[in-house]
């Protein structure tokens, strides 16, 4: 649910609040070993960081790699379009 809150904040263009919410979502997902929630939060974190314009190419590449690994483990193909969007941001940099 924290990732959903972060996504709502991201879509409302409140990127700083979204980043705080998504970081908390990542902590909770990892603590609970919920790979689907971790995937959602990871992809969303990458998109938020891109919106803020405060990331290096290497950091974004690492986020994409982590998200791909989580997608492979979880099978949550629902998040593929968001991951593809994140990859487009990476290619543009």
PDB file of C-alpha atoms in Angstrom:
ATOM      1  CA  UNK A   1       0.000   0.000   0.000  1.00  0.00           C
ATOM      2  CA  UNK A   2       2.910   2.338   0.605  1.00  0.00           C
ATOM      3  CA  UNK A   3       3.991   1.940  -3.014  1.00  0.00           C
ATOM      4  CA  UNK A   4       0.447   2.830  -4.092  1.00  0.00           C
ATOM      5  CA  UNK A   5       0.635   5.986  -1.964  1.00  0.00           C
ATOM      6  CA  UNK A   6       4.009   6.814  -3.496  1.00  0.00           C
ATOM      7  CA  UNK A   7       2.590   6.285  -6.977  1.00  0.00           C
ATOM      8  CA  UNK A   8      -0.331   8.603  -6.235  1.00  0.00           C
ATOM      9  CA  UNK A   9       2.094  11.269  -5.010  1.00  0.00           C
ATOM     10  CA  UNK A  10       4.283  10.748  -8.093  1.00  0.00           C
ATOM     11  CA  UNK A  11       1.312  11.160 -10.406  1.00  0.00           C
ATOM     12  CA  UNK A  12       0.313  14.298  -8.499  1.00  0.00           C
ATOM     13  CA  UNK A  13       3.831  15.641  -9.164  1.00  0.00           C
ATOM     14  CA  UNK A  14       4.716  15.737  -5.465  1.00  0.00           C
ATOM     15  CA  UNK A  15       8.025  14.044  -6.193  1.00  0.00           C
ATOM     16  CA  UNK A  16       9.790  14.744  -2.913  1.00  0.00           C
ATOM     17  CA  UNK A  17       6.941  13.271  -0.855  1.00  0.00           C
ATOM     18  CA  UNK A  18       6.728  10.387  -3.333  1.00  0.00           C
ATOM     19  CA  UNK A  19      10.416   9.652  -2.860  1.00  0.00           C
ATOM     20  CA  UNK A  20      10.014   9.516   0.911  1.00  0.00           C
ATOM     21  CA  UNK A  21       6.993   7.204   0.603  1.00  0.00           C
ATOM     22  CA  UNK A  22       8.692   4.918  -1.910  1.00  0.00           C
ATOM     23  CA  UNK A  23      11.813   4.595   0.237  1.00  0.00           C
ATOM     24  CA  UNK A  24       9.619   3.508   3.136  1.00  0.00           C
ATOM     25  CA  UNK A  25       7.743   1.124   0.820  1.00  0.00           C
ATOM     26  CA  UNK A  26      11.054  -0.447  -0.199  1.00  0.00           C
ATOM     27  CA  UNK A  27      12.094  -0.957   3.422  1.00  0.00           C
ATOM     28  CA  UNK A  28       8.790  -2.606   4.315  1.00  0.00           C
ATOM     29  CA  UNK A  29       8.742  -4.797   1.208  1.00  0.00           C
ATOM     30  CA  UNK A  30      12.271  -6.027   1.857  1.00  0.00           C
ATOM     31  CA  UNK A  31      11.554  -6.662   5.523  1.00  0.00           C
ATOM     32  CA  UNK A  32       8.480  -8.708   4.572  1.00  0.00           C
ATOM     33  CA  UNK A  33      10.284 -10.339   1.595  1.00  0.00           C
ATOM     34  CA  UNK A  34       7.401  -9.268  -0.642  1.00  0.00           C
ATOM     35  CA  UNK A  35       9.053  -9.314  -4.064  1.00  0.00           C
ATOM     36  CA  UNK A  36       6.037  -7.946  -5.934  1.00  0.00           C
ATOM     37  CA  UNK A  37       5.816  -4.918  -3.629  1.00  0.00           C
ATOM     38  CA  UNK A  38       9.597  -4.512  -3.848  1.00  0.00           C
ATOM     39  CA  UNK A  39       9.405  -4.584  -7.650  1.00  0.00           C
ATOM     40  CA  UNK A  40       6.650  -1.968  -7.667  1.00  0.00           C
ATOM     41  CA  UNK A  41       8.591   0.296  -5.309  1.00  0.00           C
ATOM     42  CA  UNK A  42      11.882  -0.186  -7.177  1.00  0.00           C
ATOM     43  CA  UNK A  43      10.439   0.740 -10.561  1.00  0.00           C
ATOM     44  CA  UNK A  44       8.553   3.635  -9.058  1.00  0.00           C
ATOM     45  CA  UNK A  45      11.669   4.882  -7.271  1.00  0.00           C
ATOM     46  CA  UNK A  46      13.485   4.976 -10.597  1.00  0.00           C
ATOM     47  CA  UNK A  47      10.678   6.942 -12.221  1.00  0.00           C
ATOM     48  CA  UNK A  48      10.561   9.398  -9.322  1.00  0.00           C
ATOM     49  CA  UNK A  49      14.314   9.924  -9.411  1.00  0.00           C
ATOM     50  CA  UNK A  50      14.095  10.562 -13.166  1.00  0.00           C
ATOM     51  CA  UNK A  51      11.341  13.118 -12.574  1.00  0.00           C
ATOM     52  CA  UNK A  52      13.535  14.860 -10.027  1.00  0.00           C
ATOM     53  CA  UNK A  53      16.449  14.783 -12.458  1.00  0.00           C
ATOM     54  CA  UNK A  54      18.832  13.869  -9.680  1.00  0.00           C
ATOM     55  CA  UNK A  55      20.359  10.576 -10.678  1.00  0.00           C
ATOM     56  CA  UNK A  56      23.399   9.314 -12.452  1.00  0.00           C
ATOM     57  CA  UNK A  57      23.248   6.949 -15.387  1.00  0.00           C
ATOM     58  CA  UNK A  58      24.913   4.259 -13.273  1.00  0.00           C
ATOM     59  CA  UNK A  59      22.353   4.545 -10.454  1.00  0.00           C
ATOM     60  CA  UNK A  60      19.466   4.331 -12.896  1.00  0.00           C
ATOM     61  CA  UNK A  61      21.084   1.364 -14.621  1.00  0.00           C
ATOM     62  CA  UNK A  62      21.371  -0.376 -11.251  1.00  0.00           C
ATOM     63  CA  UNK A  63      17.703   0.294 -10.485  1.00  0.00           C
ATOM     64  CA  UNK A  64      16.665  -1.157 -13.850  1.00  0.00           C
ATOM     65  CA  UNK A  65      18.814  -4.249 -13.221  1.00  0.00           C
ATOM     66  CA  UNK A  66      17.333  -4.717  -9.747  1.00  0.00           C
ATOM     67  CA  UNK A  67      13.820  -4.333 -11.124  1.00  0.00           C
ATOM     68  CA  UNK A  68      14.491  -6.864 -13.886  1.00  0.00           C
ATOM     69  CA  UNK A  69      15.780  -9.369 -11.328  1.00  0.00           C
ATOM     70  CA  UNK A  70      12.695  -8.836  -9.176  1.00  0.00           C
ATOM     71  CA  UNK A  71      10.465  -9.250 -12.231  1.00  0.00           C
ATOM     72  CA  UNK A  72      12.188 -12.524 -13.070  1.00  0.00           C
ATOM     73  CA  UNK A  73      11.787 -13.798  -9.491  1.00  0.00           C
ATOM     74  CA  UNK A  74       8.227 -12.605  -8.920  1.00  0.00           C
ATOM     75  CA  UNK A  75       6.730 -13.068 -12.382  1.00  0.00           C
ATOM     76  CA  UNK A  76       4.743  -9.862 -11.842  1.00  0.00           C
ATOM     77  CA  UNK A  77       4.515  -8.894 -15.518  1.00  0.00           C
ATOM     78  CA  UNK A  78       1.918  -6.276 -14.600  1.00  0.00           C
ATOM     79  CA  UNK A  79       4.843  -3.911 -13.927  1.00  0.00           C
ATOM     80  CA  UNK A  80       6.532  -4.498 -17.299  1.00  0.00           C
ATOM     81  CA  UNK A  81       5.150  -1.288 -18.881  1.00  0.00           C
ATOM     82  CA  UNK A  82       6.520   0.813 -16.013  1.00  0.00           C
ATOM     83  CA  UNK A  83       9.874  -0.941 -16.291  1.00  0.00           C
ATOM     84  CA  UNK A  84       9.885  -0.255 -20.035  1.00  0.00           C
ATOM     85  CA  UNK A  85       9.158   3.408 -19.304  1.00  0.00           C
ATOM     86  CA  UNK A  86      12.102   3.468 -16.910  1.00  0.00           C
ATOM     87  CA  UNK A  87      14.323   1.901 -19.568  1.00  0.00           C
ATOM     88  CA  UNK A  88      13.328   4.675 -21.985  1.00  0.00           C
ATOM     89  CA  UNK A  89      14.493   7.256 -19.456  1.00  0.00           C
ATOM     90  CA  UNK A  90      17.784   5.391 -19.200  1.00  0.00           C
ATOM     91  CA  UNK A  91      18.245   5.359 -22.999  1.00  0.00           C
ATOM     92  CA  UNK A  92      17.587   9.120 -23.212  1.00  0.00           C
ATOM     93  CA  UNK A  93      20.395   9.931 -20.775  1.00  0.00           C
TER      94      UNK A  93
END
